[in-house]
PDB file of C-alpha atoms in Angstrom:
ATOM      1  CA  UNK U   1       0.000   0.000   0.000  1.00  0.00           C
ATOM      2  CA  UNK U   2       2.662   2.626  -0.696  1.00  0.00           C
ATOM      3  CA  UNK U   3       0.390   5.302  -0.485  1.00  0.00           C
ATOM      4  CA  UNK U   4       2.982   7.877   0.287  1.00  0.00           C
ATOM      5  CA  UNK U   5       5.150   7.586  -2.985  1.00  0.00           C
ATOM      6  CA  UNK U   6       6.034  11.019  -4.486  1.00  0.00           C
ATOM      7  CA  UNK U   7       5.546  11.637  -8.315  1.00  0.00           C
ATOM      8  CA  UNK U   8       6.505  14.162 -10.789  1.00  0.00           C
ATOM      9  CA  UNK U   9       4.413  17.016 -13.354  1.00  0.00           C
ATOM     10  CA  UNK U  10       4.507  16.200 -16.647  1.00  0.00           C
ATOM     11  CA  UNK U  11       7.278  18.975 -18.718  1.00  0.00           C
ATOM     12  CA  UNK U  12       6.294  22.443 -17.585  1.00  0.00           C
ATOM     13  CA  UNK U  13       6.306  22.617 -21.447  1.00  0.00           C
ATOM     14  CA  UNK U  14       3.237  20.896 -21.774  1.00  0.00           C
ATOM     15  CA  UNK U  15       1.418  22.713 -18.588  1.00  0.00           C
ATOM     16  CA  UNK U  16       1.811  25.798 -20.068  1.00  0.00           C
ATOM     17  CA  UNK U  17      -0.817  24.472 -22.303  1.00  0.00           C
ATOM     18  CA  UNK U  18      -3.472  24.668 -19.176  1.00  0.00           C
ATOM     19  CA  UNK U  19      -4.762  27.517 -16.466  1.00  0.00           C
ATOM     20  CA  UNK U  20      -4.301  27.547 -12.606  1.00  0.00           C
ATOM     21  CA  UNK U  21      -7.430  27.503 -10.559  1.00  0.00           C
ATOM     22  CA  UNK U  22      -7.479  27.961  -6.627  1.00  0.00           C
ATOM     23  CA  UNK U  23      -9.684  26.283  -4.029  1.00  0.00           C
ATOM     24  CA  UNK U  24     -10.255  27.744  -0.436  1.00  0.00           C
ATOM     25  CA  UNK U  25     -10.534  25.028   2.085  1.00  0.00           C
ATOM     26  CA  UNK U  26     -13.535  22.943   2.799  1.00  0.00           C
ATOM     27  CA  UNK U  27     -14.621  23.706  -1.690  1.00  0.00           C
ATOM     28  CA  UNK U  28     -15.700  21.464  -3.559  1.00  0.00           C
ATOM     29  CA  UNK U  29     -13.231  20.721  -6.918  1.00  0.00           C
ATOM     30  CA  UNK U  30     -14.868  18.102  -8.178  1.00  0.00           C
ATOM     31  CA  UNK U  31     -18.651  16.296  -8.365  1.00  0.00           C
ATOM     32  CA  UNK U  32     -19.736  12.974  -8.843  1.00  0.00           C
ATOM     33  CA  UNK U  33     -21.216  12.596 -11.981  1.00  0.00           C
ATOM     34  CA  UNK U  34     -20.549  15.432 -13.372  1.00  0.00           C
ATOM     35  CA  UNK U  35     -18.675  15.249 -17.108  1.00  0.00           C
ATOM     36  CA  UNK U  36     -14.857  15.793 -17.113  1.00  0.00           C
ATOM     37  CA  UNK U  37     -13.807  18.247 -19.605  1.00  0.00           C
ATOM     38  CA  UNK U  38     -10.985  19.012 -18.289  1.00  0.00           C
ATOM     39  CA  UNK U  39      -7.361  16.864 -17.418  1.00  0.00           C
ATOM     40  CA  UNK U  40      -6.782  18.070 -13.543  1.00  0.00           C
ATOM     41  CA  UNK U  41      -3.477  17.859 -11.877  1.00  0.00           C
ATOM     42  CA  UNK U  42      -3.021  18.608  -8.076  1.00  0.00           C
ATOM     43  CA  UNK U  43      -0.295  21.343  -8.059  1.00  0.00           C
ATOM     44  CA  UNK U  44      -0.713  22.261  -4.369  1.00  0.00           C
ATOM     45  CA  UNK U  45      -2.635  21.447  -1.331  1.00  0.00           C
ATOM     46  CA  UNK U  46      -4.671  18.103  -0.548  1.00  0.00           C
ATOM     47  CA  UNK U  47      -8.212  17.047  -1.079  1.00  0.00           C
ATOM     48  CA  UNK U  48     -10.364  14.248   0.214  1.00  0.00           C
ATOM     49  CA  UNK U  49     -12.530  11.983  -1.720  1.00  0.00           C
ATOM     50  CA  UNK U  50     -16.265  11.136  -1.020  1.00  0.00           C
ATOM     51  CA  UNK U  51     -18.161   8.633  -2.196  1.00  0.00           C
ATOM     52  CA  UNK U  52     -21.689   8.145  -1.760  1.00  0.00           C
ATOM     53  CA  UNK U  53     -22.662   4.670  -0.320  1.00  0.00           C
ATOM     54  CA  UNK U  54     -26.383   4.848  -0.069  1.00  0.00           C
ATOM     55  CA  UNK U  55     -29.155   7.109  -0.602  1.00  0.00           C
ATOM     56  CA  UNK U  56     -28.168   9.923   1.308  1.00  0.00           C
ATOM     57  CA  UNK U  57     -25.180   8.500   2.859  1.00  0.00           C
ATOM     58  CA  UNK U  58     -21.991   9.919   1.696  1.00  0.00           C
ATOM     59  CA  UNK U  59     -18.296   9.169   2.816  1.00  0.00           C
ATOM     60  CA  UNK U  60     -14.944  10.283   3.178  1.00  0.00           C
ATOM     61  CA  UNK U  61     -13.080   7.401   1.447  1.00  0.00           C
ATOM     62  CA  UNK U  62      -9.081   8.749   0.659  1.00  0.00           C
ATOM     63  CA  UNK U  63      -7.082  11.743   0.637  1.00  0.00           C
ATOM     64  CA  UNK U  64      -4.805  13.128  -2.676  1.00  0.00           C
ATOM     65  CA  UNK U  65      -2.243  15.805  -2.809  1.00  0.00           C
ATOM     66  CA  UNK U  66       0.475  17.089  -4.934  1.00  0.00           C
ATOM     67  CA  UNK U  67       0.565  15.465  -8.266  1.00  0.00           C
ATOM     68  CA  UNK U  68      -2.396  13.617  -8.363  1.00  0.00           C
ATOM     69  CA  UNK U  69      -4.829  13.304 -11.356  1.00  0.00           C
ATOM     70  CA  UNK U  70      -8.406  14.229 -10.197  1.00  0.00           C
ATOM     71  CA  UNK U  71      -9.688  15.033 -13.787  1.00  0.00           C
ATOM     72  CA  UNK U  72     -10.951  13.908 -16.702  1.00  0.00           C
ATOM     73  CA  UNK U  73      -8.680  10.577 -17.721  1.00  0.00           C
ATOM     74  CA  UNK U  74      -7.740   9.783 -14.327  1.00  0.00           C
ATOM     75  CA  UNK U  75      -8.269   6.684 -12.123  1.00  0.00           C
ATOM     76  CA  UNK U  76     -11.505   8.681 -10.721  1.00  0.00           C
ATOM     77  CA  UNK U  77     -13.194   8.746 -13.469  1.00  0.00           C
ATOM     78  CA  UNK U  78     -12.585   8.787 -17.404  1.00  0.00           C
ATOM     79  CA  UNK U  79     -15.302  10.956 -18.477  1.00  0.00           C
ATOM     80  CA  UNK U  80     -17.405  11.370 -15.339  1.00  0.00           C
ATOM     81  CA  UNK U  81     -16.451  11.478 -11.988  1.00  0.00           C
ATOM     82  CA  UNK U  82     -17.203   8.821  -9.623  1.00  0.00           C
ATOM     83  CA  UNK U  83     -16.432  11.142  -6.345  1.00  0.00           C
ATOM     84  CA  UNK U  84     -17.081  14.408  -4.751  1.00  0.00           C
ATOM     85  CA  UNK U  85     -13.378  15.956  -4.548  1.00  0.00           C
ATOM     86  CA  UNK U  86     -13.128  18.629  -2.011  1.00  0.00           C
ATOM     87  CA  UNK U  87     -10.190  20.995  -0.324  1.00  0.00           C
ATOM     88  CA  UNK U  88      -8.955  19.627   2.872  1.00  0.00           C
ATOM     89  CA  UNK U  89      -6.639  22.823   2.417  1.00  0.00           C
ATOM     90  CA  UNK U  90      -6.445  25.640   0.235  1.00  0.00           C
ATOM     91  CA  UNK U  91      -5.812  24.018  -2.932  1.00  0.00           C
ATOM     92  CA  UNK U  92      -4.109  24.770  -6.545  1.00  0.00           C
ATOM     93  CA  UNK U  93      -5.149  22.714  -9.141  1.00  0.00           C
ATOM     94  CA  UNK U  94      -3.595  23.030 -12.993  1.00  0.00           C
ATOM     95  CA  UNK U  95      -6.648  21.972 -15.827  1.00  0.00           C
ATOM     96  CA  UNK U  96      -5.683  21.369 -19.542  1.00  0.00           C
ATOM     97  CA  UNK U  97      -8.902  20.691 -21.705  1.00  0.00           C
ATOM     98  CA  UNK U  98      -9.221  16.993 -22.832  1.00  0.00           C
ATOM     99  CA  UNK U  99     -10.054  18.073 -26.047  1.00  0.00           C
ATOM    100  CA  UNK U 100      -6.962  19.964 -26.390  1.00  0.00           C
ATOM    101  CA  UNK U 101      -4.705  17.005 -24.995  1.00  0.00           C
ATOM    102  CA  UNK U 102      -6.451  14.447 -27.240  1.00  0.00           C
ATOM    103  CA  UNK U 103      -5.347  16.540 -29.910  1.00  0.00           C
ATOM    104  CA  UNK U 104      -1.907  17.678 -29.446  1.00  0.00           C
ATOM    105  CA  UNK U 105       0.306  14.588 -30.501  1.00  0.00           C
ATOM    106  CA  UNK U 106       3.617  15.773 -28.277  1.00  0.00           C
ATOM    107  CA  UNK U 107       1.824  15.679 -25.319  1.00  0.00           C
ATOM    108  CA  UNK U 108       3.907  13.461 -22.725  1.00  0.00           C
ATOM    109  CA  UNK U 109       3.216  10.004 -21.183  1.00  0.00           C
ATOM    110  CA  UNK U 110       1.189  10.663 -17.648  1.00  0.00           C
ATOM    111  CA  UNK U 111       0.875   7.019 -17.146  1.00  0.00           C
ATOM    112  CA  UNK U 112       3.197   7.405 -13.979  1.00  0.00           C
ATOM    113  CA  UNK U 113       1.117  10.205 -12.644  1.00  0.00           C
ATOM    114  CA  UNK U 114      -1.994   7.882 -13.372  1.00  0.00           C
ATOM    115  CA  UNK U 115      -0.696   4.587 -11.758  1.00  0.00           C
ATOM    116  CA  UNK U 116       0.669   6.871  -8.592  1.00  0.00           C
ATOM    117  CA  UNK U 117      -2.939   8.423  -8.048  1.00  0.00           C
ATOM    118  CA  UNK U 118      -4.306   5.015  -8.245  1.00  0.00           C
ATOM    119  CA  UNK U 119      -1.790   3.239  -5.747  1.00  0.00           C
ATOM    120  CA  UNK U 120      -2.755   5.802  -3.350  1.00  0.00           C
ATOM    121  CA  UNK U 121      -6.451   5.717  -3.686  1.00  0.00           C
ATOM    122  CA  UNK U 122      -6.200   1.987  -3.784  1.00  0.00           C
ATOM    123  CA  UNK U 123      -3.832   1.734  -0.546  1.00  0.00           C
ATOM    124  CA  UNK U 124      -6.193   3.689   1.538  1.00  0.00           C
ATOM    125  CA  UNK U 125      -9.553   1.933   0.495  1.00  0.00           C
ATOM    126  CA  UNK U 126      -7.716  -0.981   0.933  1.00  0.00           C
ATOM    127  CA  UNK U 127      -6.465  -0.531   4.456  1.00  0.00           C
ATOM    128  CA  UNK U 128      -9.887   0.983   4.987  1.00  0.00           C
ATOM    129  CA  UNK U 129     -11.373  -2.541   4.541  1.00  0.00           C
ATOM    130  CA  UNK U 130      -8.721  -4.933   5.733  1.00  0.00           C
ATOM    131  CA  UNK U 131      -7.259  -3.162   8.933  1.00  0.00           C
ATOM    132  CA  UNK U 132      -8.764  -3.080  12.372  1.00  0.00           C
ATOM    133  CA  UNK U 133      -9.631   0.315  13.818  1.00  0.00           C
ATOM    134  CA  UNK U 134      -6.760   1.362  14.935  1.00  0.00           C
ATOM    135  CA  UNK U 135      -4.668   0.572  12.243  1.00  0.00           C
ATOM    136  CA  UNK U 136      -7.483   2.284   9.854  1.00  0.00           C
ATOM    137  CA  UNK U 137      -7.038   5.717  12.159  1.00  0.00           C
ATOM    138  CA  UNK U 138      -2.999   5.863  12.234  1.00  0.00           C
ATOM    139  CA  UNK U 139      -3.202   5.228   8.864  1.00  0.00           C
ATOM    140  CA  UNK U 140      -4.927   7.457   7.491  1.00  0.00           C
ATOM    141  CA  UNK U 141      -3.536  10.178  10.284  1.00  0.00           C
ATOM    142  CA  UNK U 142      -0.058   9.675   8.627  1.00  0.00           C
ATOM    143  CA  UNK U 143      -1.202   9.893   5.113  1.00  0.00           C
ATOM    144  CA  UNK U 144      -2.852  13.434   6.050  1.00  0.00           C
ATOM    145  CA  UNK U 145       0.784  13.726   7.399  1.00  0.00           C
ATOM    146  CA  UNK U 146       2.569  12.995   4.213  1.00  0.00           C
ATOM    147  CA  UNK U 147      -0.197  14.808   2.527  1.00  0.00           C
ATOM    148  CA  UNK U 148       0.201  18.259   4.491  1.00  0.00           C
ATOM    149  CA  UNK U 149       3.899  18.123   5.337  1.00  0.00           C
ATOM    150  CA  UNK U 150       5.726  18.700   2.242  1.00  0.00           C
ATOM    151  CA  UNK U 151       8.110  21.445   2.950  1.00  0.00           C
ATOM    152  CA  UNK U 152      11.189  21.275   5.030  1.00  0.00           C
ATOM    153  CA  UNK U 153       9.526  23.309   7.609  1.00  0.00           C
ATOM    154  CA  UNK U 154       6.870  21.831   8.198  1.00  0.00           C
ATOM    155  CA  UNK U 155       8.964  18.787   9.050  1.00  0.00           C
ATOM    156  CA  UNK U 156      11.346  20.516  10.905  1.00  0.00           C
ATOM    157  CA  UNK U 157       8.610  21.645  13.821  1.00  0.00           C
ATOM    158  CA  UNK U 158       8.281  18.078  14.469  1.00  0.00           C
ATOM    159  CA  UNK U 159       4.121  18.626  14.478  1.00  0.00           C
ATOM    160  CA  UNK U 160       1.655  19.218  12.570  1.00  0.00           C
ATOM    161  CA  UNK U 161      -2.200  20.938  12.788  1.00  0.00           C
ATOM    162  CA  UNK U 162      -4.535  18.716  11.045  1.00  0.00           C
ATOM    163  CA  UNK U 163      -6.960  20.683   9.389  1.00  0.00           C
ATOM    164  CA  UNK U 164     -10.197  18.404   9.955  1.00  0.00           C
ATOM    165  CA  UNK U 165     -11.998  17.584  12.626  1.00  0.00           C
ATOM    166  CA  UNK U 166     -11.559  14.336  14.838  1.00  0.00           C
ATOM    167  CA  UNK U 167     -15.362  13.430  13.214  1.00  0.00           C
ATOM    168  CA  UNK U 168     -13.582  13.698   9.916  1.00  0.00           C
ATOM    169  CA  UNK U 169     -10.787  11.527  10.574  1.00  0.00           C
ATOM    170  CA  UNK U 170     -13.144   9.016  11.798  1.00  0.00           C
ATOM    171  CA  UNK U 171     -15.283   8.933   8.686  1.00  0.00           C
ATOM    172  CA  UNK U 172     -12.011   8.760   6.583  1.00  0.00           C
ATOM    173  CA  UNK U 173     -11.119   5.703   8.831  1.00  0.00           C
ATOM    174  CA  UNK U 174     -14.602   4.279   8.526  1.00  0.00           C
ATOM    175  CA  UNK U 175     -14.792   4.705  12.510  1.00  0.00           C
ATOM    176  CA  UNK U 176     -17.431   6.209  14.913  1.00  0.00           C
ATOM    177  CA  UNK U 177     -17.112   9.685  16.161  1.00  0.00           C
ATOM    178  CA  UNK U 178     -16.883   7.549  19.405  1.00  0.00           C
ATOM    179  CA  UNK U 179     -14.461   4.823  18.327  1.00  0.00           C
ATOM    180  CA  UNK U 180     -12.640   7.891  16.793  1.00  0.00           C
ATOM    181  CA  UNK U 181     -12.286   9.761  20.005  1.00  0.00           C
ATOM    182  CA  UNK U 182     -11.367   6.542  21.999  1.00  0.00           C
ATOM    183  CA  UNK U 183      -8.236   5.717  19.482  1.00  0.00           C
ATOM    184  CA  UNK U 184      -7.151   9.550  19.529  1.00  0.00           C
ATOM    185  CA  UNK U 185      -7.248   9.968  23.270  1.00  0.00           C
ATOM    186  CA  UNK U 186      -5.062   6.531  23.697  1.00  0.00           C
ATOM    187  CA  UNK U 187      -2.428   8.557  20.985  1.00  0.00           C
ATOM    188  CA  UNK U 188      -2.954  11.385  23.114  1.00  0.00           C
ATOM    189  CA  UNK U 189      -1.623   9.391  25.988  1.00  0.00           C
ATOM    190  CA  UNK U 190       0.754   8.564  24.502  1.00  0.00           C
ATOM    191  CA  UNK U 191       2.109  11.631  23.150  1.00  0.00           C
ATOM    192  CA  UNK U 192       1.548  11.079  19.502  1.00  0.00           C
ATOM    193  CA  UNK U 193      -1.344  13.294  19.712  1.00  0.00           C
ATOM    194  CA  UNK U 194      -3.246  16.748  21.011  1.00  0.00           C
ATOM    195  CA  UNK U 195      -6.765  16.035  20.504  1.00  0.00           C
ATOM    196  CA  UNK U 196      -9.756  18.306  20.975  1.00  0.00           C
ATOM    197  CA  UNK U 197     -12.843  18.103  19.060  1.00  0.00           C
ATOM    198  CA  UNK U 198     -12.698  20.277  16.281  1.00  0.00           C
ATOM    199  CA  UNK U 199      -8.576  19.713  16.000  1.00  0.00           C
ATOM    200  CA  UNK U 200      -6.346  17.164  15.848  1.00  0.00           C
ATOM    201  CA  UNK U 201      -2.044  18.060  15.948  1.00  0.00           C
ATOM    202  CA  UNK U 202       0.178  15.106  15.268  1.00  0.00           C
ATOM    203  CA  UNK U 203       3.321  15.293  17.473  1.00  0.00           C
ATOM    204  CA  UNK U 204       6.752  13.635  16.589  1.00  0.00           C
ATOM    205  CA  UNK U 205       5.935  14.739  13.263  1.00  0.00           C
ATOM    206  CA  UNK U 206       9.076  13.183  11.284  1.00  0.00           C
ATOM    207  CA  UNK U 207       8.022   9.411  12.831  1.00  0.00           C
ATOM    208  CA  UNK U 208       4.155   9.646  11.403  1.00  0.00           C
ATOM    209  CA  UNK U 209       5.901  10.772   8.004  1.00  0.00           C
ATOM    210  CA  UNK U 210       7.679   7.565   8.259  1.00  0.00           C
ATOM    211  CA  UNK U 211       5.585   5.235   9.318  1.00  0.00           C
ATOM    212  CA  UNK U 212       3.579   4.074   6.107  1.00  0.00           C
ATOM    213  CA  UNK U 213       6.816   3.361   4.280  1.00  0.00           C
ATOM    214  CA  UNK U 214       7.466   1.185   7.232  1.00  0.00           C
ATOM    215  CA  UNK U 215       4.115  -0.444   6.781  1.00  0.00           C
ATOM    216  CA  UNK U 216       4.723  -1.124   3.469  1.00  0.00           C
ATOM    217  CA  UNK U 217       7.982  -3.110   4.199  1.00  0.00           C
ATOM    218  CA  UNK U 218       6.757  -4.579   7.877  1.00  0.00           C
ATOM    219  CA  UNK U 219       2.895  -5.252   7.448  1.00  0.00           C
ATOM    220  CA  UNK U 220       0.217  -3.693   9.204  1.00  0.00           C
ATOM    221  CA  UNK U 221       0.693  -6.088  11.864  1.00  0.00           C
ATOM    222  CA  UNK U 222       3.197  -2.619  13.502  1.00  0.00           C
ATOM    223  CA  UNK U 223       0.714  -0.988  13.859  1.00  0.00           C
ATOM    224  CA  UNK U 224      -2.027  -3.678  14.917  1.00  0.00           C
ATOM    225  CA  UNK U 225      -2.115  -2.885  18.758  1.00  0.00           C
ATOM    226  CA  UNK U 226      -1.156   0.558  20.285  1.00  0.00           C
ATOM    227  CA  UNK U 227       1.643  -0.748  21.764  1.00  0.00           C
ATOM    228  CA  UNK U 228       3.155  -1.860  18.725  1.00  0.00           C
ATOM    229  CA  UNK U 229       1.759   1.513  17.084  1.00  0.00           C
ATOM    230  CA  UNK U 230       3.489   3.322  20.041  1.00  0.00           C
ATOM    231  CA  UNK U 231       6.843   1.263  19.260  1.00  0.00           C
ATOM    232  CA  UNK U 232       7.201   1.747  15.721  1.00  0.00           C
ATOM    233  CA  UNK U 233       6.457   5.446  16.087  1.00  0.00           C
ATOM    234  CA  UNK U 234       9.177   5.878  18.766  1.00  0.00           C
ATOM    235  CA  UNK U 235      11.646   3.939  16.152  1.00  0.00           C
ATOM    236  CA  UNK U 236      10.924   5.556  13.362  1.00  0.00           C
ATOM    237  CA  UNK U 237      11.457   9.253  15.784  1.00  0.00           C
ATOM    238  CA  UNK U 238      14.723   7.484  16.658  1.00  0.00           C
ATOM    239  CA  UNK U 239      15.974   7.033  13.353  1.00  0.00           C
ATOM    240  CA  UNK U 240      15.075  10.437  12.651  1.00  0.00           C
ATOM    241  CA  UNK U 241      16.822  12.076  15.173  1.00  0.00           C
ATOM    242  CA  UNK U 242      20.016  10.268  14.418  1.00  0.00           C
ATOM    243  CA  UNK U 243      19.671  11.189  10.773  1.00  0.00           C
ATOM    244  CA  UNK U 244      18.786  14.993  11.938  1.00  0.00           C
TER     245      UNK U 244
END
């Protein structure tokens, strides 16, 4: 599930071809169903992904950042959009019409960019369904790390704001607000989180960066308990500070 992997723009060449648009946090880029007309490339910020399960029930089901395809050709959606795509953060998006990309024959291969955004969307649903509750929460808490964090900066403060809600990391780790606040207070105790109900701040910042690289090589099984969530966290901080 290497959900984290970091991927490249196609040839500023070629994106000179489309126009910038902005996004304030919490607006929506993206909605299901509608027609994609244009090619959409994540240039800055993150969004979230929801689906809708059930009359009337809709859910957060991933998160996407820099470099991902949200648009028109991408894996959400060819020509029509199979989620609501929203800014967890102010977000900068680049859009090239399809038409014009389907008819320019230098345009480069963004197979790469396509198979990335589709790892990632496929690691989270993934862990979404096969982990326990836990491993579901510190999952996707250190993708919205990875997502977030991508300066030098950020990472050097060693935490990190969330900008959601503890109700909102729940639904994007198909938990309860209650099984949600249970998890996060047990972090809390253990100082890998500051939790209050409308904020969530990640502490040891450079270890939650880490840590789903080292579920990809170790299993989920590190993070199956809190203890052995609370011991690969304070590894992974180890390694970092020896590294700093």
């Amino acid at each position: 599930m290497k959900n984290n992997r970091r991927h490249h723009a196609p040839p500023d060449h070629w994106l000179a071809n489309g126009h910038v648009k902005t996004y304030r946090r919490g607006q929506r880029i993206i909605e299901a169903g509608s027609s994609q007309g244009d090619w959409v490339a994540i240039s800055r910020g993150a969004a979230y992904l929801v689906s809708q399960v059930a009359p009337g029930t809709r859910v957060a089901v991933a998160a996407l950042w820099l470099g991902d395809v949200i648009g028109g050709e991408s894996p959400l959606g060819k020509l029509a959009a199979r989620y609501d795509v929203t800014a967890l953060v102010d977000v900068t998006t680049i859009n090239i019409p399809l038409a014009r990309i389907q008819a320019d024959t230098s345009q480069p291969d963004a197979s790469e960019l396509y198979t990335a955004t589709a790892s990632r969307l496929h690691g989270q649903i993934s862990m979404r369904l096969a982990g326990n509750g836990l491993q579901r929460l510190v999952s996707v808490m250190a993708t919205l790390a990875t997502a977030l964090a991508p300066d030098e900066r950020a990472r050097h403060a060693d935490r990190l704001a969330l900008p959601i809600s503890q109700a909102c990391i729940g639904q994007l780790s198909g938990l309860s607000r209650r099984q949600a606040w249970i998890y996060l207070g047990q972090l809390n105790r253990h100082g890998w989180a500051v939790t209050s109900r409308s904020k969530v701040t990640l502490e040891g910042l450079n270890a939650w960066l880490a840590l789903m690289g080292e579920v990809d090589a170790a299993g989920i099984e590190c993070i199956a308990t809190l203890d052995q969530c609370d011991a690969t966290l304070q590894r992974l901080s180890a390694q970092a500070l020896k590294r700093a």
